[in-house]
Amino acid sequence: MRLLTHNMLQCHARGCTTRNYPLRFEEVRLDTEEKTEVNPDFIMGMLPKLDWAALRTTAMQLGMTELPEQAPDTTMDEATIHALHAILLDTRVMEGKMVCDGCGHVYRIKDGVANMLLTEHEV
Ligand SMILES: [Zn+2]
């Protein structure tokens, strides 16, 4: 699962409406080997759709400290574009958990795919 996807996910368990975003990673195994082509237009286009604070918090939890505190604007430099690309698209969470700070629900990630399904009593 890419961090771009993670940035769009929140806990959807019944009654969980506070502190349900972003989901916190635990015990993750990352794959950063596969490098995809950097597309500055795509990165610029994603910028307004991102929750910057959540992205930055998540990146820091995973040991990536390159992101500035304030979201960059469309004048961002080449280095920032590459850093964002590496974090959003070339970092894949292969195994681990995403934990909701609101209700404690654990979403498991296996073979790079997050299981967002809830059991019947959680829906
Ligand atoms: Zn929750």
mmCIF file of C-alpha atoms and ligand atoms in Angstrom:
data_model
loop_
_atom_site.group_PDB
_atom_site.id
_atom_site.type_symbol
_atom_site.label_atom_id
_atom_site.label_comp_id
_atom_site.label_asym_id
_atom_site.label_seq_id
_atom_site.Cartn_x
_atom_site.Cartn_y
_atom_site.Cartn_z
ATOM 1 C CA MET A 1 0.000 0.000 0.000
ATOM 2 C CA ARG A 2 1.290 3.415 -0.920
ATOM 3 C CA LEU A 3 1.372 6.305 1.497
ATOM 4 C CA LEU A 4 -0.728 8.260 -0.994
ATOM 5 C CA THR A 5 -3.508 5.744 -0.367
ATOM 6 C CA HIS A 6 -2.966 5.826 3.378
ATOM 7 C CA ASN A 7 -3.449 9.602 3.326
ATOM 8 C CA MET A 8 -7.037 9.022 2.132
ATOM 9 C CA LEU A 9 -7.973 6.349 4.670
ATOM 10 C CA GLN A 10 -9.789 6.818 7.916
ATOM 11 C CA CYS A 11 -11.300 4.390 10.384
ATOM 12 C CA HIS A 12 -14.881 3.592 9.498
ATOM 13 C CA ALA A 13 -15.879 1.453 12.473
ATOM 14 C CA ARG A 14 -19.321 2.189 13.857
ATOM 15 C CA GLY A 15 -19.390 5.195 16.168
ATOM 16 C CA CYS A 16 -15.741 6.023 15.559
ATOM 17 C CA THR A 17 -15.767 9.692 14.614
ATOM 18 C CA THR A 18 -12.951 11.281 16.566
ATOM 19 C CA ARG A 19 -9.221 10.681 16.287
ATOM 20 C CA ASN A 20 -9.989 8.264 13.474
ATOM 21 C CA TYR A 21 -7.434 9.820 11.133
ATOM 22 C CA PRO A 22 -4.680 9.291 10.219
ATOM 23 C CA LEU A 23 -4.355 5.603 11.009
ATOM 24 C CA ARG A 24 -1.110 4.953 12.859
ATOM 25 C CA PHE A 25 1.327 2.440 11.399
ATOM 26 C CA GLU A 26 2.782 -0.250 13.620
ATOM 27 C CA GLU A 27 5.285 -3.022 12.977
ATOM 28 C CA VAL A 28 5.490 -2.207 9.316
ATOM 29 C CA ARG A 29 7.792 -3.602 6.697
ATOM 30 C CA LEU A 30 8.447 -1.119 3.932
ATOM 31 C CA ASP A 31 9.556 -1.699 0.378
ATOM 32 C CA THR A 32 11.313 1.289 -1.180
ATOM 33 C CA GLU A 33 13.255 -0.647 -3.792
ATOM 34 C CA GLU A 34 11.072 -0.112 -6.828
ATOM 35 C CA LYS A 35 11.576 3.396 -8.211
ATOM 36 C CA THR A 36 8.890 4.751 -10.480
ATOM 37 C CA GLU A 37 9.273 7.676 -12.845
ATOM 38 C CA VAL A 38 8.831 11.087 -11.253
ATOM 39 C CA ASN A 39 5.958 13.061 -12.764
ATOM 40 C CA PRO A 40 6.082 16.636 -11.413
ATOM 41 C CA ASP A 41 2.619 17.459 -12.817
ATOM 42 C CA PHE A 42 1.095 14.518 -10.977
ATOM 43 C CA ILE A 43 2.768 15.519 -7.709
ATOM 44 C CA MET A 44 1.604 19.132 -8.117
ATOM 45 C CA GLY A 45 -1.907 17.923 -8.908
ATOM 46 C CA MET A 46 -2.009 15.735 -5.786
ATOM 47 C CA LEU A 47 -0.855 18.515 -3.511
ATOM 48 C CA PRO A 48 -4.275 20.128 -2.875
ATOM 49 C CA LYS A 49 -5.816 16.697 -2.205
ATOM 50 C CA LEU A 50 -3.328 15.751 0.492
ATOM 51 C CA ASP A 51 -3.812 16.197 4.195
ATOM 52 C CA TRP A 52 -0.360 17.625 4.747
ATOM 53 C CA ALA A 53 -0.252 17.361 8.543
ATOM 54 C CA ALA A 54 -1.308 13.711 8.368
ATOM 55 C CA LEU A 55 1.217 12.940 5.658
ATOM 56 C CA ARG A 56 4.021 14.598 7.551
ATOM 57 C CA THR A 57 3.132 12.842 10.825
ATOM 58 C CA THR A 58 2.966 9.487 9.076
ATOM 59 C CA ALA A 59 6.216 10.023 7.192
ATOM 60 C CA MET A 60 7.979 10.931 10.431
ATOM 61 C CA GLN A 61 6.596 7.820 12.143
ATOM 62 C CA LEU A 62 8.229 5.834 9.365
ATOM 63 C CA GLY A 63 11.530 7.652 9.762
ATOM 64 C CA MET A 64 11.206 9.962 6.793
ATOM 65 C CA THR A 65 11.919 13.465 7.977
ATOM 66 C CA GLU A 66 12.324 15.341 4.687
ATOM 67 C CA LEU A 67 8.909 16.981 4.569
ATOM 68 C CA PRO A 68 8.683 20.644 5.591
ATOM 69 C CA GLU A 69 6.202 21.651 8.282
ATOM 70 C CA GLN A 70 4.207 23.769 5.877
ATOM 71 C CA ALA A 71 2.802 22.233 2.718
ATOM 72 C CA PRO A 72 4.792 23.418 -0.285
ATOM 73 C CA ASP A 73 3.029 25.337 -3.021
ATOM 74 C CA THR A 74 3.372 24.931 -6.771
ATOM 75 C CA THR A 75 6.693 26.758 -6.745
ATOM 76 C CA MET A 76 8.321 23.875 -4.910
ATOM 77 C CA ASP A 77 11.797 22.935 -6.010
ATOM 78 C CA GLU A 78 12.986 19.774 -7.692
ATOM 79 C CA ALA A 79 14.281 18.279 -4.441
ATOM 80 C CA THR A 80 10.902 18.633 -2.754
ATOM 81 C CA ILE A 81 9.130 17.070 -5.733
ATOM 82 C CA HIS A 82 11.477 14.101 -5.585
ATOM 83 C CA ALA A 83 11.099 13.751 -1.821
ATOM 84 C CA LEU A 84 7.309 13.804 -2.157
ATOM 85 C CA HIS A 85 7.373 11.308 -4.981
ATOM 86 C CA ALA A 86 9.554 8.952 -2.946
ATOM 87 C CA ILE A 87 7.248 9.190 0.065
ATOM 88 C CA LEU A 88 3.876 9.121 -1.701
ATOM 89 C CA LEU A 89 4.533 6.671 -4.505
ATOM 90 C CA ASP A 90 7.784 4.770 -4.023
ATOM 91 C CA THR A 91 7.248 3.807 -0.405
ATOM 92 C CA ARG A 92 5.104 0.698 -0.146
ATOM 93 C CA VAL A 93 3.919 -0.700 3.129
ATOM 94 C CA MET A 94 4.101 -4.441 2.584
ATOM 95 C CA GLU A 95 3.249 -5.825 6.008
ATOM 96 C CA GLY A 96 2.100 -4.441 9.314
ATOM 97 C CA LYS A 97 -0.826 -2.810 11.005
ATOM 98 C CA MET A 98 -2.735 0.437 10.904
ATOM 99 C CA VAL A 99 -4.170 1.326 14.277
ATOM 100 C CA CYS A 100 -7.031 3.745 14.887
ATOM 101 C CA ASP A 101 -6.281 6.079 17.794
ATOM 102 C CA GLY A 102 -10.012 6.666 18.229
ATOM 103 C CA CYS A 103 -11.323 3.143 18.777
ATOM 104 C CA GLY A 104 -8.209 1.008 18.708
ATOM 105 C CA HIS A 105 -9.271 -0.981 15.679
ATOM 106 C CA VAL A 106 -6.374 -2.667 13.918
ATOM 107 C CA TYR A 107 -6.368 -2.887 10.130
ATOM 108 C CA ARG A 108 -3.853 -5.419 8.912
ATOM 109 C CA ILE A 109 -1.656 -5.078 5.858
ATOM 110 C CA LYS A 110 -0.536 -8.210 4.091
ATOM 111 C CA ASP A 111 1.381 -8.546 0.819
ATOM 112 C CA GLY A 112 1.029 -4.797 0.321
ATOM 113 C CA VAL A 113 -2.755 -4.766 0.643
ATOM 114 C CA ALA A 114 -4.644 -3.240 3.561
ATOM 115 C CA ASN A 115 -7.657 -5.137 4.815
ATOM 116 C CA MET A 116 -10.203 -2.422 5.519
ATOM 117 C CA LEU A 117 -13.050 -4.845 6.160
ATOM 118 C CA LEU A 118 -14.751 -4.783 9.516
ATOM 119 C CA THR A 119 -16.443 -7.710 11.218
ATOM 120 C CA GLU A 120 -20.239 -7.595 11.351
ATOM 121 C CA HIS A 121 -20.539 -6.080 14.838
ATOM 122 C CA GLU A 122 -18.152 -3.237 13.950
ATOM 123 C CA VAL A 123 -20.119 -1.965 10.956
HETATM 124 ZN ZN ZN B 1 -11.704 3.856 14.808
#
